[in-house]
Amino acid sequence: MYSVFFSRIEIGMNLVTDRLKEIIKKNSKVAIFPWAFPVEIDAKKLNDEFFKKGEKRYNRYINELKKIGIEENNITICNCYSDSNEKLKKIIDDSDVILLPGGNPEMFFNKVVHDTEILYYIKHYKGIIIGESAGTELQLKRYFITAKNNFYKYFSFYDGFGVVDDPFYIDVHSVNNSKYLSKLQKVADDKKKNVYAIYDDGVMIYNRKTNNIELFGNVRVFKPKKINLI
């Protein structure tokens, strides 16, 4: 029951290849949910354009999975438009790993919660969940997006899938800007929880059963400041 949190999978994978090989078997079945598209599309465009086999976005994820020994014929690309809810549930039940790619988190949330109604199956998944960017943030019950990373250019909190029930917060695509980092510290102080800033060259692995956290590469932790009462 691990959650893997990437900002950019093609940068972070080399940091955790050996570790993931320890927790993911070579013959594992992987289900990819490439549903974080920027605007609404359809079944044909998802398969033939957005996540077309052999093209850039498809290869970006498949090639990284191959690094940890996953065979392409064990990977299923899920289509929220053409796959029935029952089929999606069976794919999840039969899989060992779920991969949640990056993109538009609000679109992704809508597809899982409202359009396909598979939230329960993802939320209570017992296997390994690999997330990147939006797919990282959405694993939390509540997550925030900074103004820099938000399409709407403002800071805000949103509902996630609740796979991880908010023992901490995560920031993705973090940058070394004093104003930016002070905002992360403020979130930690206000919410009384640690904020893990995962830079593009950082990765976090969380054991959902033991709550153990492993940090790799460029990850910074912002802890709530203690207030001294006089």
mmCIF file of C-alpha atoms in Angstrom:
data_model
loop_
_atom_site.group_PDB
_atom_site.id
_atom_site.type_symbol
_atom_site.label_atom_id
_atom_site.label_comp_id
_atom_site.label_asym_id
_atom_site.label_seq_id
_atom_site.Cartn_x
_atom_site.Cartn_y
_atom_site.Cartn_z
ATOM 1 C CA MET A 1 0.000 0.000 0.000
ATOM 2 C CA TYR A 2 2.413 2.615 -1.248
ATOM 3 C CA SER A 3 1.791 6.003 -2.814
ATOM 4 C CA VAL A 4 4.553 7.418 -5.001
ATOM 5 C CA PHE A 5 4.565 11.180 -5.497
ATOM 6 C CA PHE A 6 6.352 12.698 -8.503
ATOM 7 C CA SER A 7 6.411 16.240 -9.833
ATOM 8 C CA ARG A 8 7.934 15.114 -13.118
ATOM 9 C CA ILE A 9 8.189 11.378 -13.598
ATOM 10 C CA GLU A 10 10.861 11.480 -16.301
ATOM 11 C CA ILE A 11 13.193 13.365 -13.959
ATOM 12 C CA GLY A 12 12.327 11.671 -10.701
ATOM 13 C CA MET A 13 12.212 8.046 -11.838
ATOM 14 C CA ASN A 14 15.984 7.617 -11.902
ATOM 15 C CA LEU A 15 16.060 8.592 -8.215
ATOM 16 C CA VAL A 16 13.735 5.768 -7.170
ATOM 17 C CA THR A 17 14.254 3.051 -9.779
ATOM 18 C CA ASP A 18 15.986 0.684 -7.363
ATOM 19 C CA ARG A 19 13.481 1.342 -4.586
ATOM 20 C CA LEU A 20 10.469 0.805 -6.841
ATOM 21 C CA LYS A 21 11.947 -2.448 -8.106
ATOM 22 C CA GLU A 22 11.862 -3.618 -4.485
ATOM 23 C CA ILE A 23 8.155 -2.920 -4.044
ATOM 24 C CA ILE A 24 6.818 -3.498 -7.572
ATOM 25 C CA LYS A 25 7.075 -6.917 -9.181
ATOM 26 C CA LYS A 26 8.203 -7.219 -12.791
ATOM 27 C CA ASN A 27 5.016 -8.986 -13.859
ATOM 28 C CA SER A 28 2.760 -6.384 -12.227
ATOM 29 C CA LYS A 29 -0.317 -5.207 -14.092
ATOM 30 C CA VAL A 30 -0.573 -1.426 -14.409
ATOM 31 C CA ALA A 31 -3.671 0.662 -15.121
ATOM 32 C CA ILE A 32 -3.057 4.181 -16.450
ATOM 33 C CA PHE A 33 -5.763 6.829 -16.189
ATOM 34 C CA PRO A 34 -4.710 9.642 -18.574
ATOM 35 C CA TRP A 35 -7.772 11.735 -17.829
ATOM 36 C CA ALA A 36 -6.247 15.074 -16.838
ATOM 37 C CA PHE A 37 -6.712 16.632 -20.263
ATOM 38 C CA PRO A 38 -6.854 20.444 -20.469
ATOM 39 C CA VAL A 39 -10.265 20.518 -22.176
ATOM 40 C CA GLU A 40 -13.065 18.020 -22.779
ATOM 41 C CA ILE A 41 -12.343 15.550 -25.585
ATOM 42 C CA ASP A 42 -13.873 12.202 -26.607
ATOM 43 C CA ALA A 43 -12.976 8.513 -26.770
ATOM 44 C CA LYS A 44 -11.396 8.715 -30.224
ATOM 45 C CA LYS A 45 -9.275 11.760 -29.430
ATOM 46 C CA LEU A 46 -8.082 10.182 -26.195
ATOM 47 C CA ASN A 47 -6.848 7.087 -28.024
ATOM 48 C CA ASP A 48 -5.766 8.656 -31.320
ATOM 49 C CA GLU A 49 -4.401 12.021 -30.207
ATOM 50 C CA PHE A 50 -4.097 12.764 -26.497
ATOM 51 C CA PHE A 51 -2.608 9.413 -25.416
ATOM 52 C CA LYS A 52 -1.820 7.761 -28.740
ATOM 53 C CA LYS A 53 0.371 4.687 -28.595
ATOM 54 C CA GLY A 54 3.918 5.473 -29.693
ATOM 55 C CA GLU A 55 3.497 9.235 -29.378
ATOM 56 C CA LYS A 56 5.218 11.595 -26.946
ATOM 57 C CA ARG A 57 2.776 11.616 -24.008
ATOM 58 C CA TYR A 58 2.209 7.855 -24.181
ATOM 59 C CA ASN A 59 5.924 7.077 -24.417
ATOM 60 C CA ARG A 60 6.713 9.445 -21.558
ATOM 61 C CA TYR A 61 4.923 7.203 -19.073
ATOM 62 C CA ILE A 62 5.445 3.816 -20.693
ATOM 63 C CA ASN A 63 9.215 4.316 -20.936
ATOM 64 C CA GLU A 64 9.450 5.203 -17.253
ATOM 65 C CA LEU A 65 7.480 2.115 -16.265
ATOM 66 C CA LYS A 66 9.799 -0.015 -18.373
ATOM 67 C CA LYS A 67 12.723 1.221 -16.268
ATOM 68 C CA ILE A 68 11.287 -0.620 -13.278
ATOM 69 C CA GLY A 69 10.649 -3.799 -15.241
ATOM 70 C CA ILE A 70 7.010 -3.347 -16.261
ATOM 71 C CA GLU A 71 6.227 -4.946 -19.618
ATOM 72 C CA GLU A 72 4.117 -2.943 -22.049
ATOM 73 C CA ASN A 73 1.671 -5.796 -22.561
ATOM 74 C CA ASN A 74 0.861 -5.632 -18.840
ATOM 75 C CA ILE A 75 -0.197 -1.988 -19.108
ATOM 76 C CA THR A 76 -3.838 -1.001 -19.690
ATOM 77 C CA ILE A 77 -4.801 2.487 -20.834
ATOM 78 C CA CYS A 78 -8.215 3.335 -19.431
ATOM 79 C CA ASN A 79 -10.655 5.387 -21.495
ATOM 80 C CA CYS A 80 -13.240 7.322 -19.464
ATOM 81 C CA TYR A 81 -15.443 7.752 -22.544
ATOM 82 C CA SER A 82 -15.603 4.257 -24.016
ATOM 83 C CA ASP A 83 -14.878 1.959 -21.052
ATOM 84 C CA SER A 84 -17.924 1.107 -18.982
ATOM 85 C CA ASN A 85 -17.880 1.666 -15.240
ATOM 86 C CA GLU A 86 -17.898 -2.083 -14.700
ATOM 87 C CA LYS A 87 -14.958 -2.542 -17.023
ATOM 88 C CA LEU A 88 -12.988 0.185 -15.242
ATOM 89 C CA LYS A 89 -13.718 -1.381 -11.861
ATOM 90 C CA LYS A 90 -12.517 -4.766 -13.114
ATOM 91 C CA ILE A 91 -9.320 -3.226 -14.507
ATOM 92 C CA ILE A 92 -8.660 -1.660 -11.106
ATOM 93 C CA ASP A 93 -9.404 -4.922 -9.276
ATOM 94 C CA ASP A 94 -7.080 -6.859 -11.589
ATOM 95 C CA SER A 95 -4.204 -4.376 -11.385
ATOM 96 C CA ASP A 96 -1.237 -4.172 -9.021
ATOM 97 C CA VAL A 97 -0.349 -0.568 -9.818
ATOM 98 C CA ILE A 98 -2.370 2.499 -10.763
ATOM 99 C CA LEU A 99 -0.691 5.415 -12.508
ATOM 100 C CA LEU A 100 -2.317 8.844 -12.281
ATOM 101 C CA PRO A 101 -0.626 11.217 -14.776
ATOM 102 C CA GLY A 102 -0.280 14.978 -14.585
ATOM 103 C CA GLY A 103 -2.431 17.612 -16.240
ATOM 104 C CA ASN A 104 -5.657 19.352 -15.293
ATOM 105 C CA PRO A 105 -6.644 18.109 -11.806
ATOM 106 C CA GLU A 106 -10.190 19.457 -11.948
ATOM 107 C CA MET A 107 -10.899 17.537 -15.160
ATOM 108 C CA PHE A 108 -9.351 14.420 -13.640
ATOM 109 C CA PHE A 109 -11.460 14.768 -10.490
ATOM 110 C CA ASN A 110 -14.648 15.211 -12.496
ATOM 111 C CA LYS A 111 -13.969 12.125 -14.616
ATOM 112 C CA VAL A 112 -13.303 9.891 -11.605
ATOM 113 C CA VAL A 113 -15.968 11.212 -9.238
ATOM 114 C CA HIS A 114 -18.857 12.214 -11.499
ATOM 115 C CA ASP A 115 -18.517 10.724 -14.979
ATOM 116 C CA THR A 116 -17.265 7.213 -14.203
ATOM 117 C CA GLU A 117 -18.124 6.974 -10.497
ATOM 118 C CA ILE A 118 -15.021 4.926 -9.672
ATOM 119 C CA LEU A 119 -13.885 7.089 -6.748
ATOM 120 C CA TYR A 120 -14.533 4.343 -4.187
ATOM 121 C CA TYR A 121 -12.309 1.889 -6.055
ATOM 122 C CA ILE A 122 -9.412 4.336 -6.279
ATOM 123 C CA LYS A 123 -9.829 5.683 -2.754
ATOM 124 C CA HIS A 124 -9.735 2.200 -1.238
ATOM 125 C CA TYR A 125 -7.169 0.713 -3.607
ATOM 126 C CA LYS A 126 -4.784 -1.652 -1.837
ATOM 127 C CA GLY A 127 -2.044 -1.647 -4.453
ATOM 128 C CA ILE A 128 0.597 0.878 -5.391
ATOM 129 C CA ILE A 129 -0.465 4.257 -6.732
ATOM 130 C CA ILE A 130 2.021 6.294 -8.757
ATOM 131 C CA GLY A 131 1.088 9.920 -9.206
ATOM 132 C CA GLU A 132 2.670 12.744 -11.138
ATOM 133 C CA SER A 133 1.839 16.420 -10.561
ATOM 134 C CA ALA A 134 -1.992 16.457 -10.625
ATOM 135 C CA GLY A 135 -1.913 12.705 -10.029
ATOM 136 C CA THR A 136 0.186 13.338 -6.930
ATOM 137 C CA GLU A 137 -2.024 16.054 -5.482
ATOM 138 C CA LEU A 138 -5.278 14.225 -6.165
ATOM 139 C CA GLN A 139 -4.247 11.330 -3.942
ATOM 140 C CA LEU A 140 -4.803 13.614 -0.952
ATOM 141 C CA LYS A 141 -8.209 14.249 0.607
ATOM 142 C CA ARG A 142 -7.579 17.990 0.281
ATOM 143 C CA TYR A 143 -4.811 19.623 -1.697
ATOM 144 C CA PHE A 144 -3.752 23.099 -2.695
ATOM 145 C CA ILE A 145 -2.411 24.623 -5.883
ATOM 146 C CA THR A 146 -0.185 27.675 -5.752
ATOM 147 C CA ALA A 147 -0.909 30.649 -7.985
ATOM 148 C CA LYS A 148 2.153 29.748 -10.086
ATOM 149 C CA ASN A 149 0.833 26.288 -10.879
ATOM 150 C CA ASN A 150 -2.881 27.092 -11.032
ATOM 151 C CA PHE A 151 -4.520 27.619 -14.430
ATOM 152 C CA TYR A 152 -6.574 30.389 -12.808
ATOM 153 C CA LYS A 153 -3.444 32.065 -11.366
ATOM 154 C CA TYR A 154 -4.565 32.120 -7.757
ATOM 155 C CA PHE A 155 -3.868 30.016 -4.674
ATOM 156 C CA SER A 156 -6.679 27.663 -3.693
ATOM 157 C CA PHE A 157 -7.587 24.406 -1.946
ATOM 158 C CA TYR A 158 -9.497 21.632 -3.718
ATOM 159 C CA ASP A 159 -10.995 18.208 -2.972
ATOM 160 C CA GLY A 160 -8.950 15.171 -3.916
ATOM 161 C CA PHE A 161 -9.607 11.428 -4.083
ATOM 162 C CA GLY A 162 -8.825 10.813 -0.419
ATOM 163 C CA VAL A 163 -6.455 7.878 -0.925
ATOM 164 C CA VAL A 164 -4.275 9.626 1.648
ATOM 165 C CA ASP A 165 -6.354 11.179 4.432
ATOM 166 C CA ASP A 166 -4.403 14.433 4.843
ATOM 167 C CA PRO A 167 -1.626 13.621 7.339
ATOM 168 C CA PHE A 168 0.333 16.251 5.390
ATOM 169 C CA TYR A 169 0.148 18.485 2.333
ATOM 170 C CA ILE A 170 2.205 18.340 -0.837
ATOM 171 C CA ASP A 171 3.389 21.032 -3.200
ATOM 172 C CA VAL A 172 4.528 20.004 -6.685
ATOM 173 C CA HIS A 173 6.839 21.834 -9.089
ATOM 174 C CA SER A 174 8.236 23.800 -6.155
ATOM 175 C CA VAL A 175 10.649 26.655 -6.870
ATOM 176 C CA ASN A 176 13.268 28.484 -4.838
ATOM 177 C CA ASN A 177 11.540 31.825 -4.612
ATOM 178 C CA SER A 178 11.305 33.460 -1.178
ATOM 179 C CA LYS A 179 7.712 34.609 -1.633
ATOM 180 C CA TYR A 180 6.686 31.210 -2.963
ATOM 181 C CA LEU A 181 8.358 29.323 -0.125
ATOM 182 C CA SER A 182 6.934 31.662 2.516
ATOM 183 C CA LYS A 183 3.464 30.712 1.258
ATOM 184 C CA LEU A 184 4.252 27.045 1.841
ATOM 185 C CA GLN A 185 5.396 27.850 5.371
ATOM 186 C CA LYS A 186 2.170 29.759 5.953
ATOM 187 C CA VAL A 187 0.121 26.722 4.879
ATOM 188 C CA ALA A 188 2.084 24.575 7.334
ATOM 189 C CA ASP A 189 1.517 27.090 10.135
ATOM 190 C CA ASP A 190 -2.171 27.665 9.401
ATOM 191 C CA LYS A 191 -3.083 23.992 8.921
ATOM 192 C CA LYS A 192 -0.689 22.645 11.594
ATOM 193 C CA LYS A 193 0.613 20.037 9.163
ATOM 194 C CA ASN A 194 3.874 19.419 7.355
ATOM 195 C CA VAL A 195 4.070 20.585 3.754
ATOM 196 C CA TYR A 196 6.353 18.544 1.482
ATOM 197 C CA ALA A 197 7.691 20.646 -1.377
ATOM 198 C CA ILE A 198 8.529 18.209 -4.173
ATOM 199 C CA TYR A 199 10.705 19.855 -6.795
ATOM 200 C CA ASP A 200 10.828 18.406 -10.306
ATOM 201 C CA ASP A 201 13.964 16.483 -9.296
ATOM 202 C CA GLY A 202 12.436 15.067 -6.121
ATOM 203 C CA VAL A 203 10.238 12.088 -5.188
ATOM 204 C CA MET A 204 8.329 11.037 -2.095
ATOM 205 C CA ILE A 205 7.184 7.504 -1.280
ATOM 206 C CA TYR A 206 4.525 7.042 1.391
ATOM 207 C CA ASN A 207 3.524 3.745 2.962
ATOM 208 C CA ARG A 208 -0.216 4.108 3.478
ATOM 209 C CA LYS A 209 -0.242 1.259 6.006
ATOM 210 C CA THR A 210 2.653 2.274 8.266
ATOM 211 C CA ASN A 211 2.695 6.029 7.457
ATOM 212 C CA ASN A 212 6.427 5.762 6.772
ATOM 213 C CA ILE A 213 7.788 8.477 4.461
ATOM 214 C CA GLU A 214 10.827 8.160 2.185
ATOM 215 C CA LEU A 215 12.278 11.220 0.473
ATOM 216 C CA PHE A 216 14.503 11.147 -2.599
ATOM 217 C CA GLY A 217 16.325 14.002 -4.302
ATOM 218 C CA ASN A 218 15.070 17.552 -3.971
ATOM 219 C CA VAL A 219 12.251 17.527 -1.425
ATOM 220 C CA ARG A 220 11.929 20.206 1.257
ATOM 221 C CA VAL A 221 9.805 19.891 4.380
ATOM 222 C CA PHE A 222 7.995 22.863 5.914
ATOM 223 C CA LYS A 223 6.953 22.150 9.500
ATOM 224 C CA PRO A 224 4.466 24.210 11.508
ATOM 225 C CA LYS A 225 6.233 26.762 13.658
ATOM 226 C CA LYS A 226 5.604 26.464 17.367
ATOM 227 C CA ILE A 227 4.156 29.569 18.976
ATOM 228 C CA ASN A 228 5.590 30.435 22.379
ATOM 229 C CA LEU A 229 2.815 31.485 24.741
ATOM 230 C CA ILE A 230 3.798 34.093 27.333
#
